[in-house]
Short mmCIF file of C-alpha atoms in Angstrom, two decimals:
data_model
loop_
_atom_site.label_atom_id
_atom_site.label_comp_id
_atom_site.label_asym_id
_atom_site.label_seq_id
_atom_site.Cartn_x
_atom_site.Cartn_y
_atom_site.Cartn_z
CA MET Y 1 0.00 0.00 0.00
CA GLN Y 2 1.29 3.44 -0.95
CA PHE Y 3 1.12 6.42 1.41
CA LYS Y 4 -1.18 8.16 -1.05
CA ASP Y 5 -3.70 5.35 -0.49
CA LEU Y 6 -3.96 6.12 3.24
CA GLY Y 7 -5.98 9.32 2.80
CA LEU Y 8 -3.24 11.69 4.01
CA ASP Y 9 -3.10 15.39 3.16
CA ASN Y 10 -1.07 16.14 0.01
CA ARG Y 11 1.22 18.48 1.94
CA LEU Y 12 2.26 15.56 4.12
CA LEU Y 13 2.78 13.29 1.13
CA LYS Y 14 5.34 15.76 -0.26
CA ASN Y 15 7.33 15.55 2.96
CA VAL Y 16 7.09 11.76 3.01
CA ASN Y 17 8.87 11.73 -0.35
CA HIS Y 18 12.00 12.96 1.45
CA TYR Y 19 12.26 9.53 3.04
CA ASP Y 20 12.22 7.78 -0.33
CA PHE Y 21 9.88 5.11 1.04
CA LYS Y 22 8.29 3.01 -1.69
CA GLN Y 23 5.35 1.84 0.39
CA ALA Y 24 3.91 2.07 3.88
CA THR Y 25 4.93 -0.51 6.46
CA GLU Y 26 2.39 -2.86 8.03
CA ILE Y 27 2.05 -0.82 11.24
CA GLN Y 28 1.56 2.35 9.18
CA GLN Y 29 -1.09 0.70 7.00
CA LYS Y 30 -3.05 -0.42 10.06
CA ALA Y 31 -2.56 2.51 12.44
CA ILE Y 32 -2.94 5.55 10.16
CA PRO Y 33 -6.53 4.91 8.92
CA LEU Y 34 -7.76 4.12 12.45
CA THR Y 35 -6.12 7.24 13.86
CA ILE Y 36 -7.54 9.45 11.09
CA ALA Y 37 -10.95 8.01 11.96
CA GLY Y 38 -10.49 9.35 15.50
CA LYS Y 39 -10.05 6.05 17.34
CA ASP Y 40 -7.88 5.61 20.41
CA LEU Y 41 -5.13 3.09 19.72
CA LEU Y 42 -3.13 0.51 21.68
CA ALA Y 43 -0.49 -0.88 19.34
CA SER Y 44 2.68 -2.93 19.34
CA SER Y 45 5.21 -3.58 16.60
CA GLN Y 46 8.79 -4.66 16.18
CA THR Y 47 11.55 -2.11 16.54
CA GLY Y 48 12.48 -0.47 13.25
CA SER Y 49 9.00 -1.04 11.78
CA GLY Y 50 8.26 2.65 11.10
CA LYS Y 51 5.92 3.29 14.03
CA THR Y 52 7.06 6.92 14.46
CA LEU Y 53 5.49 7.93 11.16
CA ALA Y 54 2.51 5.75 12.07
CA PHE Y 55 1.54 8.27 14.76
CA VAL Y 56 3.18 11.49 13.50
CA LEU Y 57 1.45 11.53 10.10
CA PRO Y 58 -2.17 11.12 11.32
CA MET Y 59 -1.56 13.63 14.13
CA LEU Y 60 -0.45 16.25 11.59
CA HIS Y 61 -3.24 15.31 9.19
CA LYS Y 62 -5.80 15.90 11.93
CA SER Y 63 -4.29 19.31 12.66
CA LEU Y 64 -4.43 20.29 8.99
CA LYS Y 65 -8.03 19.20 8.57
CA SER Y 66 -9.62 20.47 11.80
CA LYS Y 67 -9.78 23.61 13.89
CA ALA Y 68 -7.75 23.83 17.10
CA PHE Y 69 -9.52 23.41 20.45
CA SER Y 70 -7.43 26.24 21.92
CA ALA Y 71 -5.40 29.11 20.50
CA LYS Y 72 -2.63 28.72 23.10
CA ASP Y 73 -2.46 25.08 24.15
CA PRO Y 74 -0.49 22.52 22.11
CA ARG Y 75 -2.43 20.39 19.67
CA GLY Y 76 -0.23 17.33 19.95
CA LEU Y 77 2.02 15.92 22.69
CA ILE Y 78 4.40 12.99 22.16
CA LEU Y 79 5.96 11.38 25.24
CA ALA Y 80 9.07 9.18 25.05
CA PRO Y 81 10.93 7.33 27.84
CA THR Y 82 14.46 8.64 27.17
CA ARG Y 83 16.08 11.83 25.92
CA GLU Y 84 17.65 9.99 22.98
CA LEU Y 85 14.33 8.57 21.79
CA ALA Y 86 12.61 11.93 22.29
CA LYS Y 87 15.29 13.62 20.21
CA GLN Y 88 14.91 10.99 17.46
CA VAL Y 89 11.12 11.44 17.34
CA TYR Y 90 11.53 15.21 17.36
CA GLY Y 91 13.81 15.00 14.32
CA GLU Y 92 11.22 13.01 12.34
CA LEU Y 93 8.47 15.39 13.41
CA ARG Y 94 10.49 18.39 12.22
CA THR Y 95 10.97 16.72 8.85
CA MET Y 96 7.23 16.20 8.49
CA LEU Y 97 6.58 19.83 9.48
CA GLY Y 98 8.62 21.11 6.56
CA GLY Y 99 6.63 23.74 4.62
CA LEU Y 100 3.82 23.79 7.21
CA MET Y 101 2.98 26.77 9.40
CA TYR Y 102 3.47 24.82 12.60
CA ASP Y 103 6.28 24.78 15.14
CA ALA Y 104 7.44 22.18 17.64
CA VAL Y 105 9.67 22.12 20.73
CA LEU Y 106 11.69 19.45 22.49
CA VAL Y 107 11.30 19.33 26.28
CA VAL Y 108 13.62 16.87 28.03
CA GLY Y 109 15.56 16.67 31.27
CA GLY Y 110 19.15 17.76 31.49
CA GLU Y 111 18.57 21.01 29.60
CA ASN Y 112 17.96 24.53 30.88
CA PHE Y 113 14.51 24.73 32.45
CA ASN Y 114 14.09 28.49 31.97
CA ASP Y 115 14.94 28.26 28.27
CA GLN Y 116 12.20 25.66 27.93
CA VAL Y 117 9.76 27.97 29.73
CA LYS Y 118 10.49 30.69 27.19
CA ALA Y 119 9.93 28.26 24.31
CA LEU Y 120 6.63 27.07 25.79
CA ARG Y 121 5.41 30.66 26.21
CA ARG Y 122 5.52 30.97 22.42
CA HIS Y 123 2.67 28.43 22.37
CA PRO Y 124 4.11 25.72 20.10
CA ARG Y 125 1.59 23.54 18.33
CA PHE Y 126 3.48 20.30 19.03
CA ILE Y 127 5.68 19.10 21.90
CA VAL Y 128 7.98 16.09 22.15
CA ALA Y 129 8.98 15.43 25.77
CA THR Y 130 10.07 13.03 28.45
CA PRO Y 131 7.39 12.52 31.15
CA GLY Y 132 9.41 13.76 34.11
CA ARG Y 133 10.36 17.13 32.66
CA LEU Y 134 6.90 17.77 31.19
CA ALA Y 135 5.27 17.05 34.56
CA ASP Y 136 7.68 19.59 36.10
CA HIS Y 137 6.43 22.27 33.68
CA LEU Y 138 2.83 21.42 34.54
CA ASP Y 139 3.62 21.83 38.24
CA HIS Y 140 5.29 25.21 37.56
CA ARG Y 141 2.29 26.26 35.43
CA SER Y 142 4.51 27.06 32.46
CA LEU Y 143 2.34 24.76 30.33
CA PHE Y 144 -1.37 23.92 30.11
CA LEU Y 145 -2.96 20.99 28.31
CA ASP Y 146 -6.66 21.85 28.53
CA GLY Y 147 -6.95 22.04 24.74
CA LEU Y 148 -4.71 19.10 23.84
CA GLU Y 149 -6.10 17.15 20.89
CA THR Y 150 -3.71 14.20 20.58
CA LEU Y 151 -1.65 12.50 23.32
CA ILE Y 152 0.87 9.90 22.15
CA LEU Y 153 2.84 7.57 24.44
CA ASP Y 154 5.76 6.04 22.56
CA GLU Y 155 7.20 2.88 24.16
CA ALA Y 156 4.84 3.05 27.09
CA ASP Y 157 6.25 -0.17 28.56
CA ARG Y 158 9.67 1.42 28.94
CA MET Y 159 8.22 4.54 30.57
CA LEU Y 160 6.44 2.38 33.12
CA ASP Y 161 9.55 0.27 33.74
CA LEU Y 162 11.44 3.50 34.47
CA GLY Y 163 8.85 4.48 37.08
CA PHE Y 164 7.06 7.24 35.17
CA ALA Y 165 3.53 6.06 36.00
CA PRO Y 166 2.83 8.98 38.42
CA GLN Y 167 3.98 11.53 35.81
CA LEU Y 168 1.86 9.89 33.10
CA ARG Y 169 -1.21 10.09 35.32
CA ARG Y 170 -0.39 13.72 36.13
CA ILE Y 171 -0.26 14.55 32.40
CA HIS Y 172 -3.45 12.57 31.79
CA ARG Y 173 -5.35 14.58 34.42
CA ALA Y 174 -4.09 17.87 32.97
CA ALA Y 175 -5.52 16.99 29.54
CA LYS Y 176 -8.55 14.98 30.57
CA HIS Y 177 -11.42 15.87 28.30
CA ARG Y 178 -13.70 13.70 26.21
CA ARG Y 179 -12.45 14.97 22.81
CA ARG Y 180 -8.81 14.02 23.40
CA GLN Y 181 -7.44 11.21 21.24
CA THR Y 182 -4.81 8.96 22.83
CA LEU Y 183 -2.38 6.64 21.05
CA MET Y 184 -0.26 4.20 23.04
CA PHE Y 185 2.59 2.22 21.50
CA SER Y 186 4.35 -0.56 23.40
CA ALA Y 187 6.86 -3.27 22.59
CA THR Y 188 4.38 -5.81 23.91
CA LEU Y 189 0.69 -5.79 24.76
CA ASP Y 190 1.25 -8.45 27.43
CA HIS Y 191 2.75 -5.91 29.83
CA ALA Y 192 0.36 -5.92 32.81
CA GLU Y 193 1.00 -2.31 33.82
CA VAL Y 194 0.58 -1.12 30.22
CA ASN Y 195 -2.88 -2.65 30.12
CA ASP Y 196 -3.77 -1.13 33.49
CA ILE Y 197 -2.82 2.40 32.47
CA ALA Y 198 -4.42 1.93 29.05
CA MET Y 199 -7.74 1.28 30.77
CA GLU Y 200 -7.34 4.59 32.60
CA MET Y 201 -6.20 6.77 29.71
CA LEU Y 202 -7.73 5.30 26.55
CA ASN Y 203 -11.36 5.31 25.47
CA GLN Y 204 -12.45 2.02 23.87
CA PRO Y 205 -9.11 1.61 22.05
CA LYS Y 206 -8.51 -0.43 18.95
CA ARG Y 207 -5.72 -2.94 19.40
CA ILE Y 208 -3.03 -3.60 16.79
CA ALA Y 209 -0.22 -6.14 17.07
CA VAL Y 210 2.19 -6.27 14.16
CA GLY Y 211 4.68 -9.10 14.59
CA LEU Y 212 5.38 -10.70 17.93
CA SER Y 213 8.17 -9.07 19.92
CA ASN Y 214 9.96 -12.42 20.17
CA GLU Y 215 9.83 -13.23 16.47
CA GLN Y 216 13.12 -13.74 14.67
CA HIS Y 217 14.03 -10.49 12.89
CA GLN Y 218 14.55 -11.48 9.27
CA ASP Y 219 17.15 -8.76 8.60
CA ILE Y 220 19.30 -9.42 11.68
CA ARG Y 221 21.69 -12.37 12.01
CA GLN Y 222 22.14 -13.29 15.67
CA ARG Y 223 25.26 -15.02 17.03
CA PHE Y 224 26.27 -16.02 20.56
CA TYR Y 225 29.75 -16.82 21.95
CA LEU Y 226 30.52 -18.49 25.29
CA CYS Y 227 33.21 -16.76 27.35
CA ASP Y 228 35.13 -17.95 30.42
CA HIS Y 229 35.86 -14.56 31.98
CA LEU Y 230 36.41 -10.85 31.25
CA ASP Y 231 39.74 -11.34 29.44
CA HIS Y 232 38.17 -14.03 27.26
CA LYS Y 233 35.33 -11.65 26.39
CA GLU Y 234 37.78 -8.95 25.36
CA ALA Y 235 39.74 -11.42 23.24
CA ILE Y 236 36.60 -12.47 21.36
CA LEU Y 237 35.56 -8.82 20.98
CA ASP Y 238 38.95 -8.02 19.47
CA ARG Y 239 38.61 -10.94 17.06
CA VAL Y 240 35.14 -9.78 15.97
CA LEU Y 241 36.41 -6.26 15.30
CA GLU Y 242 39.31 -7.68 13.30
CA SER Y 243 37.34 -10.19 11.24
CA GLU Y 244 34.03 -8.41 10.59
CA SER Y 245 33.43 -5.95 7.78
CA TYR Y 246 31.44 -3.12 9.35
CA ARG Y 247 30.50 0.51 8.82
CA GLN Y 248 29.52 1.41 12.39
CA ILE Y 249 29.15 -0.65 15.57
CA ILE Y 250 27.29 -0.15 18.86
CA ILE Y 251 28.69 -2.09 21.84
CA PHE Y 252 26.45 -2.44 24.90
CA THR Y 253 27.94 -2.90 28.36
CA ALA Y 254 26.45 -3.21 31.85
CA THR Y 255 28.39 -0.42 33.56
CA ARG Y 256 29.76 3.03 32.86
CA ALA Y 257 33.23 1.87 33.93
CA ASP Y 258 33.27 -0.75 31.18
CA THR Y 259 32.22 1.78 28.54
CA GLU Y 260 35.18 3.98 29.40
CA ARG Y 261 37.67 1.11 29.73
CA LEU Y 262 36.74 -0.52 26.40
CA THR Y 263 36.67 2.83 24.61
CA GLU Y 264 40.16 3.65 25.83
CA LYS Y 265 41.50 0.28 24.66
CA MET Y 266 39.95 0.69 21.20
CA ASN Y 267 41.26 4.20 20.77
CA GLN Y 268 44.74 2.88 21.57
CA ARG Y 269 44.28 0.74 18.46
CA ASN Y 270 42.99 3.77 16.46
CA LEU Y 271 39.48 2.32 16.07
CA LYS Y 272 37.74 5.71 16.57
CA ALA Y 273 35.50 4.81 19.51
CA VAL Y 274 33.47 7.02 21.85
CA ALA Y 275 31.71 6.25 25.16
CA LEU Y 276 28.14 7.22 26.10
CA SER Y 277 26.47 6.74 29.48
CA GLY Y 278 23.73 8.24 31.62
CA GLU Y 279 26.29 10.04 33.79
CA LEU Y 280 26.97 12.58 31.04
CA ASN Y 281 24.96 15.78 30.90
CA GLN Y 282 22.57 16.37 28.03
CA THR Y 283 24.92 18.65 26.07
CA GLN Y 284 27.68 16.04 26.16
CA ARG Y 285 25.27 13.30 25.12
CA ASN Y 286 23.93 15.37 22.24
CA THR Y 287 27.45 16.10 21.03
CA ILE Y 288 28.48 12.45 21.12
CA MET Y 289 25.35 11.27 19.31
CA SER Y 290 25.72 13.98 16.67
CA GLN Y 291 29.32 12.97 16.02
CA PHE Y 292 28.41 9.28 15.82
CA GLU Y 293 25.55 9.98 13.40
CA ARG Y 294 27.88 12.00 11.19
CA GLY Y 295 30.40 9.17 11.13
CA VAL Y 296 33.11 10.92 13.13
CA PHE Y 297 33.29 7.78 15.29
CA LYS Y 298 32.98 4.23 14.01
CA ILE Y 299 32.25 2.58 17.36
CA LEU Y 300 29.85 3.68 20.09
CA VAL Y 301 30.29 1.99 23.48
CA THR Y 302 27.26 2.58 25.67
CA THR Y 303 24.97 1.37 28.41
CA ASP Y 304 21.24 0.83 27.81
CA VAL Y 305 20.80 4.60 27.53
CA ALA Y 306 21.14 4.15 23.75
CA SER Y 307 19.12 0.93 23.40
CA ARG Y 308 16.09 2.87 22.17
CA GLY Y 309 15.67 5.82 19.88
CA LEU Y 310 18.74 5.48 17.67
CA ASP Y 311 17.82 5.21 14.00
CA ILE Y 312 21.12 5.19 12.11
CA SER Y 313 21.12 3.19 8.91
CA THR Y 314 24.92 2.86 8.87
CA VAL Y 315 24.99 0.74 12.06
CA THR Y 316 25.77 -2.70 10.69
CA HIS Y 317 26.67 -4.47 13.95
CA VAL Y 318 25.43 -4.54 17.54
CA ILE Y 319 27.56 -6.32 20.16
CA ASN Y 320 26.27 -7.25 23.60
CA PHE Y 321 29.48 -7.27 25.63
CA ASP Y 322 27.18 -7.91 28.62
CA MET Y 323 23.74 -9.46 28.30
CA PRO Y 324 20.87 -7.17 29.34
CA LYS Y 325 18.95 -7.83 32.55
CA HIS Y 326 15.54 -7.54 30.87
CA THR Y 327 14.66 -9.63 27.84
CA GLU Y 328 12.82 -6.76 26.16
CA GLU Y 329 16.04 -4.73 26.21
CA TYR Y 330 17.73 -7.42 24.14
CA VAL Y 331 15.16 -6.89 21.39
CA HIS Y 332 15.64 -3.12 21.50
CA ARG Y 333 19.42 -3.39 21.57
CA ILE Y 334 19.72 -5.55 18.47
CA GLY Y 335 17.04 -3.42 16.81
CA ARG Y 336 19.61 -0.63 16.41
CA THR Y 337 20.80 -2.52 13.33
CA GLY Y 338 18.91 -4.08 10.42
CA ARG Y 339 16.66 -1.03 10.11
CA ALA Y 340 14.47 -0.02 7.16
CA GLY Y 341 15.27 -3.16 5.17
CA SER Y 342 19.05 -3.09 5.77
CA LYS Y 343 20.89 -6.20 6.92
CA GLY Y 344 22.54 -6.31 10.33
CA ASP Y 345 24.50 -8.53 12.72
CA ALA Y 346 23.89 -8.95 16.45
CA ILE Y 347 26.65 -10.62 18.47
CA SER Y 348 26.32 -11.53 22.16
CA LEU Y 349 29.10 -12.58 24.55
CA VAL Y 350 27.84 -14.91 27.27
CA GLY Y 351 29.91 -15.50 30.40
CA PRO Y 352 29.00 -17.18 33.71
CA LYS Y 353 27.51 -13.94 35.05
CA ASP Y 354 25.39 -13.57 31.87
CA TRP Y 355 24.02 -17.11 31.92
CA ASP Y 356 20.72 -16.40 33.69
CA SER Y 357 20.05 -13.43 31.40
CA PHE Y 358 20.92 -15.55 28.36
CA LYS Y 359 18.49 -18.30 29.38
CA ARG Y 360 15.72 -15.73 29.78
CA VAL Y 361 16.45 -14.39 26.29
CA GLU Y 362 16.46 -17.93 24.90
CA ALA Y 363 13.09 -18.61 26.53
CA PHE Y 364 11.75 -15.28 25.31
CA LEU Y 365 12.80 -16.03 21.73
CA ALA Y 366 11.25 -19.52 22.05
CA GLN Y 367 14.16 -21.21 20.30
CA THR Y 368 17.22 -23.28 21.16
CA ILE Y 369 20.30 -21.14 20.53
CA GLN Y 370 23.45 -22.69 19.09
CA PHE Y 371 26.77 -21.10 20.06
CA SER Y 372 29.35 -19.92 17.56
CA VAL Y 373 33.05 -20.39 18.26
CA PHE Y 374 36.49 -19.26 17.14
CA ASP Y 375 38.62 -22.40 16.99
CA ASP Y 376 41.66 -20.76 18.55
CA LEU Y 377 39.60 -19.03 21.27
CA LYS Y 378 37.64 -21.96 22.64
CA GLY Y 379 36.87 -21.69 26.32
CA LYS Y 380 36.04 -24.12 29.09
CA PHE Y 381 32.70 -22.58 30.05
CA LYS Y 382 29.84 -24.59 28.60
CA GLY Y 383 26.97 -23.13 30.54
CA ILE Y 384 25.51 -23.74 33.97
CA LYS Y 385 23.39 -26.82 34.45
CA PRO Y 386 20.17 -26.22 36.30
CA LYS Y 387 20.11 -27.55 39.82
CA LYS Y 388 18.33 -30.84 40.26
CA ILE Y 389 15.19 -30.41 42.23
CA ILE Y 390 14.74 -33.33 44.61
CA PRO Y 391 11.06 -33.87 45.24
CA ARG Y 392 10.19 -33.65 48.89
CA GLN Y 393 8.88 -36.86 50.37
CA PRO Y 394 5.55 -36.50 52.11
CA MET Y 395 5.97 -36.72 55.86
CA LYS Y 396 4.38 -39.71 57.53
CA LYS Y 397 1.68 -38.83 59.91
CA LYS Y 398 2.39 -39.92 63.45
CA ALA Y 399 -0.19 -42.04 65.10
CA PRO Y 400 -2.08 -40.01 67.64
CA VAL Y 401 -1.02 -40.69 71.20
CA ARG Y 402 -3.85 -42.18 73.14
CA GLN Y 403 -4.45 -40.42 76.36
CA ALA Y 404 -5.52 -42.37 79.35
CA LYS Y 405 -9.09 -41.86 80.28
CA GLN Y 406 -9.46 -39.75 83.32
CA THR Y 407 -11.69 -41.20 85.99
CA ASP Y 408 -12.97 -39.86 89.23
CA LYS Y 409 -11.70 -42.89 91.11
CA LYS Y 410 -8.53 -42.45 93.06
CA LYS Y 411 -5.62 -44.59 92.01
CA ALA Y 412 -4.72 -47.37 94.36
CA PRO Y 413 -1.52 -46.65 96.27
CA GLN Y 414 1.50 -48.58 95.12
CA ARG Y 415 2.67 -51.35 97.35
CA ASP Y 416 5.70 -50.76 99.49
CA LYS Y 417 8.46 -53.03 98.21
CA SER Y 418 11.01 -52.05 100.80
CA PHE Y 419 12.89 -54.33 103.16
CA TYR Y 420 11.57 -55.53 106.51
CA GLN Y 421 14.12 -56.79 108.96
CA ASN Y 422 16.62 -57.22 106.12
CA THR Y 423 14.19 -59.41 104.29
CA PRO Y 424 12.85 -58.30 100.92
CA VAL Y 425 9.15 -58.17 101.04
CA GLY Y 426 8.51 -57.97 97.35
CA ASP Y 427 4.97 -58.01 96.23
CA ALA Y 428 3.88 -60.24 99.12
CA VAL Y 429 1.68 -58.61 101.62
CA PHE Y 430 3.27 -58.59 105.03
CA ILE Y 431 0.82 -59.47 107.73
CA PRO Y 432 2.32 -59.54 111.20
CA ARG Y 433 1.06 -62.19 113.54
CA LYS Y 434 -0.91 -61.16 116.56
CA LYS Y 435 0.69 -61.64 119.91
CA PRO Y 436 -0.88 -64.45 121.93
CA ALA Y 437 -3.12 -63.31 124.64
CA ALA Y 438 -1.56 -63.25 128.11
CA GLN Y 439 -2.66 -66.22 130.22
CA ASP Y 440 -3.80 -65.78 133.77
CA ASP Y 441 -1.62 -67.47 136.42
CA ASN Y 442 -4.73 -69.05 137.75
CA GLY Y 443 -5.25 -70.70 134.57
#
């Protein structure tokens, strides 16, 4: 199906041509008509499936075809869990706004609050934000949502996992009116908390599920290597970097210390690597991401802060130096490659500390994973066998102790079995003989 077949405004179709997309993706084909029809939506789709345009295009179409509820309040609000994802969505929104008389602002944490207040006072038509910072502006009364037409929650499951439920409810109350349309996108519709908050915020939503989150991504080749210890991991990582033909690589680690250590080692080999973690301020993070997108660096070493929101077509490889704690993060990590029809490789290094996480990923993917190996880098670690569970034997019930019946009769005293004149009496009853009666002398 072509975008022109979805009933979108011609001004939007011109901007879509900048993407050079030949046809709409499955999530776009299903979500756009329902959203244009004014339905609330609860949708899930695989990462890299084009869901951003699936909610941006109908939101803009609605604004072009209808009159605003309020002259000052924003018409559309898009919430994202992380600054990086919010920035990515904001970039696509700005592209779609080309040639239109609308403006948009980005409101995320880590940036100057007063500068954001000034931008909001200019009454932008569209806002892309993280929940925490937007709730702060509501509390400071630098923003009002009484006339909001469209509320979009991108990757709602991640926002809830990060503890943003109170902020989402705060935003919902600020824009609670019957004419508001709400679209909620999540990696999975089986997330219990997602369904709970959807019942609160959505009005009779239509549900869309495009591809299961645990389905094998056809454009991503996944490989797993067993590692004995940290040095073994680094040796396999070095071999991968030497043997693979890549354009750009993202390496995911568990800690900030590892990002800095690995980056330093790679730069010593002139591999043009840069580290990214949540400890950096927003300006530093923006600078690093801008340089990586422009190809200044070939390798990005990062924590899960970059597992969502990066849409860089030149990323050909993703390496999990450490396995993620949550299975959904594995899907989002490897989804940074193989985007928009491109082919990608996902390589995971599994050590003893990663084994539990690996088994959860294996169960989540519903497949038995075979390990790859470099012949000269074989290790001894073969996995951890599950502990044998010995069934507990049922305890035998003890026979109840019979209690002697209590009677009112007094017990007979025990016989005295002591000695009498050095003679054991035993059980025999001792009866002394009576003395003979005294006889009278008279006879």
